[in-house]
């Protein structure tokens, strides 16, 4: 996944405007700055930008344009008062027109999507800093959750609700395993590493905070069990509710770890 700077797209159409203003009688010394920046823009667009793989059909005329621009820059070094000339002018204008026409067609068929917010959650945070949506101590006290935190953020941002639920519950279960070590005094954990198994053993032995156990019961009954059945899926609203209660119970457990 690559974050695209939309301003770059907006400015793309104006990058070669200075070349359009060049005339056959223009002195090379007067237009070398325009030629130089056209060269840089062409190299950047077709070599360094994220669109290098998108702009394929236009690569031919763009390459021909670059060759002609470089020829004029070389000529300027030895004869700065030389004119651009009608032949070079015609080549430049023809290739600029070709490049712009083809690039417009390539952009119209390129894949581009707008990630809409998930409830009150900011899409950029979920995609780029998903750990910010969880308690600060999570990755410090339960570092094994890092991959799931990242995956859950992306799934939530793209409204992949059932997949998000899977990773959210893995975060809860990983935190619960560390919580068990604290409240049990280091006793052996249940053989089945599920929320339900831990709840049964905590209630049986009187381990853990009752409020935390009640929240875990809610997560198990309303969310985890349905996720185990292929015919059931979480809605976007379900994933928001699950995310909220999971962050809450994880926060409570982390305070005691």
Tab-separated table of C-alpha atoms in Angstrom:
chain	number	residue	atom	x	y	z
A	1	UNK	CA	0.000	0.000	0.000
A	2	UNK	CA	1.330	3.405	-0.992
A	3	UNK	CA	-0.041	6.714	0.215
A	4	UNK	CA	-0.494	8.962	-2.813
A	5	UNK	CA	0.060	12.714	-2.628
A	6	UNK	CA	-3.027	13.980	-4.462
A	7	UNK	CA	-1.440	17.408	-4.806
A	8	UNK	CA	1.131	15.764	-7.096
A	9	UNK	CA	-1.687	14.723	-9.448
A	10	UNK	CA	-3.121	18.225	-9.327
A	11	UNK	CA	0.231	19.783	-10.201
A	12	UNK	CA	1.124	17.204	-12.842
A	13	UNK	CA	-0.712	19.000	-15.633
A	14	UNK	CA	1.309	22.173	-15.106
A	15	UNK	CA	4.779	20.629	-14.915
A	16	UNK	CA	5.469	21.020	-18.621
A	17	UNK	CA	3.707	24.321	-19.230
A	18	UNK	CA	7.037	26.212	-19.540
A	19	UNK	CA	8.011	23.976	-22.475
A	20	UNK	CA	4.832	24.970	-24.289
A	21	UNK	CA	5.918	28.610	-24.165
A	22	UNK	CA	9.195	27.951	-25.990
A	23	UNK	CA	9.247	29.383	-29.522
A	24	UNK	CA	11.453	28.509	-32.538
A	25	UNK	CA	13.253	31.841	-32.244
A	26	UNK	CA	13.894	31.464	-28.478
A	27	UNK	CA	17.574	31.627	-27.553
A	28	UNK	CA	18.837	28.517	-25.750
A	29	UNK	CA	20.359	30.682	-23.031
A	30	UNK	CA	16.920	32.193	-22.343
A	31	UNK	CA	15.083	28.872	-22.019
A	32	UNK	CA	17.703	26.581	-20.494
A	33	UNK	CA	16.060	26.793	-17.042
A	34	UNK	CA	12.751	25.601	-18.521
A	35	UNK	CA	14.563	22.825	-20.364
A	36	UNK	CA	16.500	21.801	-17.254
A	37	UNK	CA	13.407	21.521	-15.048
A	38	UNK	CA	11.536	19.683	-17.799
A	39	UNK	CA	14.353	17.145	-17.801
A	40	UNK	CA	14.144	16.747	-14.002
A	41	UNK	CA	10.349	16.405	-14.091
A	42	UNK	CA	10.450	13.782	-16.828
A	43	UNK	CA	13.079	11.741	-14.995
A	44	UNK	CA	11.162	12.040	-11.736
A	45	UNK	CA	7.822	11.088	-13.274
A	46	UNK	CA	9.041	8.059	-15.202
A	47	UNK	CA	11.745	6.822	-12.848
A	48	UNK	CA	11.269	7.907	-9.243
A	49	UNK	CA	7.539	8.494	-8.743
A	50	UNK	CA	5.001	5.894	-7.592
A	51	UNK	CA	3.350	6.344	-10.990
A	52	UNK	CA	6.352	4.998	-12.892
A	53	UNK	CA	4.596	1.639	-13.316
A	54	UNK	CA	1.280	3.268	-14.231
A	55	UNK	CA	2.583	5.467	-17.036
A	56	UNK	CA	3.518	2.851	-19.608
A	57	UNK	CA	1.959	3.874	-22.916
A	58	UNK	CA	3.242	7.422	-22.531
A	59	UNK	CA	6.799	6.285	-21.820
A	60	UNK	CA	7.696	6.256	-25.550
A	61	UNK	CA	6.834	9.876	-26.397
A	62	UNK	CA	8.122	10.974	-22.981
A	63	UNK	CA	11.466	9.339	-23.738
A	64	UNK	CA	11.631	11.044	-27.132
A	65	UNK	CA	10.821	14.377	-25.490
A	66	UNK	CA	13.579	13.841	-22.929
A	67	UNK	CA	16.115	13.090	-25.673
A	68	UNK	CA	15.286	16.323	-27.492
A	69	UNK	CA	15.419	18.364	-24.260
A	70	UNK	CA	18.845	16.890	-23.415
A	71	UNK	CA	20.098	17.681	-26.932
A	72	UNK	CA	19.116	21.326	-26.489
A	73	UNK	CA	20.728	21.506	-23.057
A	74	UNK	CA	23.959	20.124	-24.498
A	75	UNK	CA	23.815	22.632	-27.368
A	76	UNK	CA	23.262	25.475	-24.888
A	77	UNK	CA	26.553	24.699	-23.165
A	78	UNK	CA	28.548	25.277	-26.357
A	79	UNK	CA	26.404	27.863	-28.136
A	80	UNK	CA	24.054	29.649	-25.692
A	81	UNK	CA	22.891	32.202	-28.274
A	82	UNK	CA	21.709	29.523	-30.707
A	83	UNK	CA	17.970	29.469	-31.375
A	84	UNK	CA	15.756	26.502	-30.578
A	85	UNK	CA	14.813	26.204	-34.234
A	86	UNK	CA	11.587	25.131	-35.868
A	87	UNK	CA	12.523	21.439	-36.107
A	88	UNK	CA	13.259	21.100	-32.358
A	89	UNK	CA	10.228	23.242	-31.529
A	90	UNK	CA	7.955	20.958	-33.580
A	91	UNK	CA	9.338	17.809	-31.926
A	92	UNK	CA	8.876	19.228	-28.424
A	93	UNK	CA	5.315	20.424	-28.999
A	94	UNK	CA	4.279	17.168	-30.677
A	95	UNK	CA	5.634	14.972	-27.901
A	96	UNK	CA	4.215	17.185	-25.118
A	97	UNK	CA	0.782	16.859	-26.708
A	98	UNK	CA	1.189	13.081	-27.002
A	99	UNK	CA	2.398	12.698	-23.425
A	100	UNK	CA	-0.457	14.770	-21.963
A	101	UNK	CA	-3.117	12.945	-23.980
A	102	UNK	CA	-1.843	9.495	-23.069
A	103	UNK	CA	-1.165	10.329	-19.406
A	104	UNK	CA	-4.734	11.605	-19.070
A	105	UNK	CA	-6.004	8.270	-20.425
A	106	UNK	CA	-3.639	6.289	-18.179
A	107	UNK	CA	-4.736	8.179	-15.064
A	108	UNK	CA	-8.414	7.691	-15.905
A	109	UNK	CA	-7.923	3.912	-15.841
A	110	UNK	CA	-5.513	3.808	-12.859
A	111	UNK	CA	-6.772	2.354	-9.576
A	112	UNK	CA	-7.482	5.087	-7.050
A	113	UNK	CA	-9.685	4.846	-3.976
A	114	UNK	CA	-10.743	7.199	-1.192
A	115	UNK	CA	-10.698	5.603	2.262
A	116	UNK	CA	-13.729	6.924	4.120
A	117	UNK	CA	-13.658	7.339	7.929
A	118	UNK	CA	-14.792	4.486	10.165
A	119	UNK	CA	-17.207	6.135	12.554
A	120	UNK	CA	-15.215	8.598	14.645
A	121	UNK	CA	-11.885	6.920	13.840
A	122	UNK	CA	-9.461	8.727	11.548
A	123	UNK	CA	-8.474	6.677	8.493
A	124	UNK	CA	-4.884	7.946	8.457
A	125	UNK	CA	-4.393	6.901	12.076
A	126	UNK	CA	-5.785	3.419	11.457
A	127	UNK	CA	-3.589	2.964	8.394
A	128	UNK	CA	-0.340	4.661	9.412
A	129	UNK	CA	-0.356	4.746	13.245
A	130	UNK	CA	-2.806	2.014	14.342
A	131	UNK	CA	-1.046	1.650	17.695
A	132	UNK	CA	-2.304	5.150	18.598
A	133	UNK	CA	-5.847	3.761	18.876
A	134	UNK	CA	-4.751	1.363	21.638
A	135	UNK	CA	-3.357	2.036	25.133
A	136	UNK	CA	0.240	3.265	25.141
A	137	UNK	CA	1.456	0.292	27.201
A	138	UNK	CA	0.126	-2.379	24.841
A	139	UNK	CA	3.184	-2.799	22.625
A	140	UNK	CA	5.493	-2.458	25.613
A	141	UNK	CA	3.782	-5.022	27.835
A	142	UNK	CA	2.478	-7.297	25.090
A	143	UNK	CA	4.853	-6.809	22.116
A	144	UNK	CA	3.512	-9.936	20.408
A	145	UNK	CA	0.405	-7.925	19.441
A	146	UNK	CA	2.304	-5.661	17.024
A	147	UNK	CA	1.375	-7.565	13.845
A	148	UNK	CA	-2.292	-7.813	14.848
A	149	UNK	CA	-2.464	-4.124	15.792
A	150	UNK	CA	-1.184	-3.219	12.342
A	151	UNK	CA	-3.498	-5.681	10.552
A	152	UNK	CA	-6.552	-4.688	12.598
A	153	UNK	CA	-5.984	-1.018	11.770
A	154	UNK	CA	-5.815	-1.692	8.030
A	155	UNK	CA	-8.873	-3.984	8.110
A	156	UNK	CA	-10.895	-1.401	10.016
A	157	UNK	CA	-9.826	1.398	7.667
A	158	UNK	CA	-10.868	-0.601	4.613
A	159	UNK	CA	-14.108	-1.758	6.294
A	160	UNK	CA	-13.071	-5.425	6.276
A	161	UNK	CA	-15.112	-5.936	9.416
A	162	UNK	CA	-14.891	-9.705	9.931
A	163	UNK	CA	-11.137	-9.722	9.298
A	164	UNK	CA	-10.759	-6.769	11.680
A	165	UNK	CA	-12.692	-8.686	14.330
A	166	UNK	CA	-10.318	-11.639	13.988
A	167	UNK	CA	-7.220	-9.504	14.627
A	168	UNK	CA	-8.884	-7.490	17.408
A	169	UNK	CA	-9.740	-10.676	19.273
A	170	UNK	CA	-6.180	-11.948	18.871
A	171	UNK	CA	-5.023	-8.763	20.599
A	172	UNK	CA	-7.492	-9.365	23.434
A	173	UNK	CA	-6.403	-13.010	23.777
A	174	UNK	CA	-2.678	-12.143	23.762
A	175	UNK	CA	-3.232	-9.519	26.453
A	176	UNK	CA	-5.377	-11.955	28.426
A	177	UNK	CA	-2.529	-14.474	28.463
A	178	UNK	CA	-0.237	-11.883	30.073
A	179	UNK	CA	-3.024	-10.839	32.434
A	180	UNK	CA	-3.408	-14.477	33.555
A	181	UNK	CA	0.270	-14.632	34.518
A	182	UNK	CA	-0.230	-11.640	36.812
A	183	UNK	CA	-3.519	-12.541	38.500
A	184	UNK	CA	-2.782	-16.276	38.822
A	185	UNK	CA	0.600	-15.775	40.396
A	186	UNK	CA	2.301	-17.696	37.604
A	187	UNK	CA	0.078	-20.780	37.610
A	188	UNK	CA	-0.151	-22.924	34.472
A	189	UNK	CA	-2.620	-21.469	31.941
A	190	UNK	CA	-5.590	-23.392	30.528
A	191	UNK	CA	-4.725	-25.890	27.795
A	192	UNK	CA	-7.132	-24.168	25.428
A	193	UNK	CA	-5.862	-20.631	24.878
A	194	UNK	CA	-9.339	-19.176	24.298
A	195	UNK	CA	-11.155	-16.349	26.039
A	196	UNK	CA	-13.790	-18.801	27.265
A	197	UNK	CA	-11.224	-21.147	28.809
A	198	UNK	CA	-9.496	-18.331	30.646
A	199	UNK	CA	-12.842	-17.015	31.935
A	200	UNK	CA	-13.797	-20.448	33.309
A	201	UNK	CA	-10.468	-20.865	35.103
A	202	UNK	CA	-10.456	-17.323	36.493
A	203	UNK	CA	-13.994	-17.694	37.844
A	204	UNK	CA	-13.229	-21.135	39.244
A	205	UNK	CA	-10.091	-19.964	41.060
A	206	UNK	CA	-11.229	-16.462	41.953
A	207	UNK	CA	-8.585	-14.811	39.794
A	208	UNK	CA	-8.954	-11.450	38.130
A	209	UNK	CA	-11.196	-8.407	38.341
A	210	UNK	CA	-14.930	-9.109	38.061
A	211	UNK	CA	-15.460	-6.140	35.747
A	212	UNK	CA	-12.781	-7.415	33.392
A	213	UNK	CA	-14.304	-10.897	33.413
A	214	UNK	CA	-17.739	-9.421	32.666
A	215	UNK	CA	-16.324	-7.505	29.682
A	216	UNK	CA	-14.537	-10.622	28.446
A	217	UNK	CA	-17.797	-12.558	28.723
A	218	UNK	CA	-19.518	-9.936	26.608
A	219	UNK	CA	-16.808	-10.124	23.957
A	220	UNK	CA	-16.973	-13.920	23.944
A	221	UNK	CA	-20.762	-14.183	23.745
A	222	UNK	CA	-21.515	-11.344	21.342
A	223	UNK	CA	-18.474	-11.349	19.079
A	224	UNK	CA	-15.990	-14.191	19.366
A	225	UNK	CA	-18.442	-17.082	19.075
A	226	UNK	CA	-20.113	-15.745	15.883
A	227	UNK	CA	-16.674	-15.216	14.310
A	228	UNK	CA	-16.009	-18.933	14.611
A	229	UNK	CA	-18.823	-19.746	12.173
A	230	UNK	CA	-18.177	-19.188	8.435
A	231	UNK	CA	-21.802	-18.265	7.766
A	232	UNK	CA	-21.620	-15.299	10.161
A	233	UNK	CA	-19.967	-11.975	9.373
A	234	UNK	CA	-19.418	-8.774	11.306
A	235	UNK	CA	-20.999	-5.586	10.029
A	236	UNK	CA	-19.127	-2.284	10.116
A	237	UNK	CA	-21.178	-1.317	13.169
A	238	UNK	CA	-20.277	-4.638	14.841
A	239	UNK	CA	-16.567	-4.017	14.271
A	240	UNK	CA	-16.789	-0.512	15.767
A	241	UNK	CA	-18.522	-1.863	18.891
A	242	UNK	CA	-16.033	-4.736	19.201
A	243	UNK	CA	-13.102	-2.374	18.749
A	244	UNK	CA	-14.371	-0.032	21.447
A	245	UNK	CA	-15.038	-2.700	24.085
A	246	UNK	CA	-11.769	-4.478	23.269
A	247	UNK	CA	-9.693	-1.327	23.712
A	248	UNK	CA	-11.467	-0.803	27.028
A	249	UNK	CA	-10.880	-4.291	28.422
A	250	UNK	CA	-7.293	-4.388	27.135
A	251	UNK	CA	-6.662	-1.083	28.881
A	252	UNK	CA	-8.064	-2.478	32.159
A	253	UNK	CA	-5.912	-5.606	31.942
A	254	UNK	CA	-2.766	-3.627	31.109
A	255	UNK	CA	-3.145	-1.568	34.266
A	256	UNK	CA	-2.689	-4.736	36.312
A	257	UNK	CA	0.049	-6.386	34.252
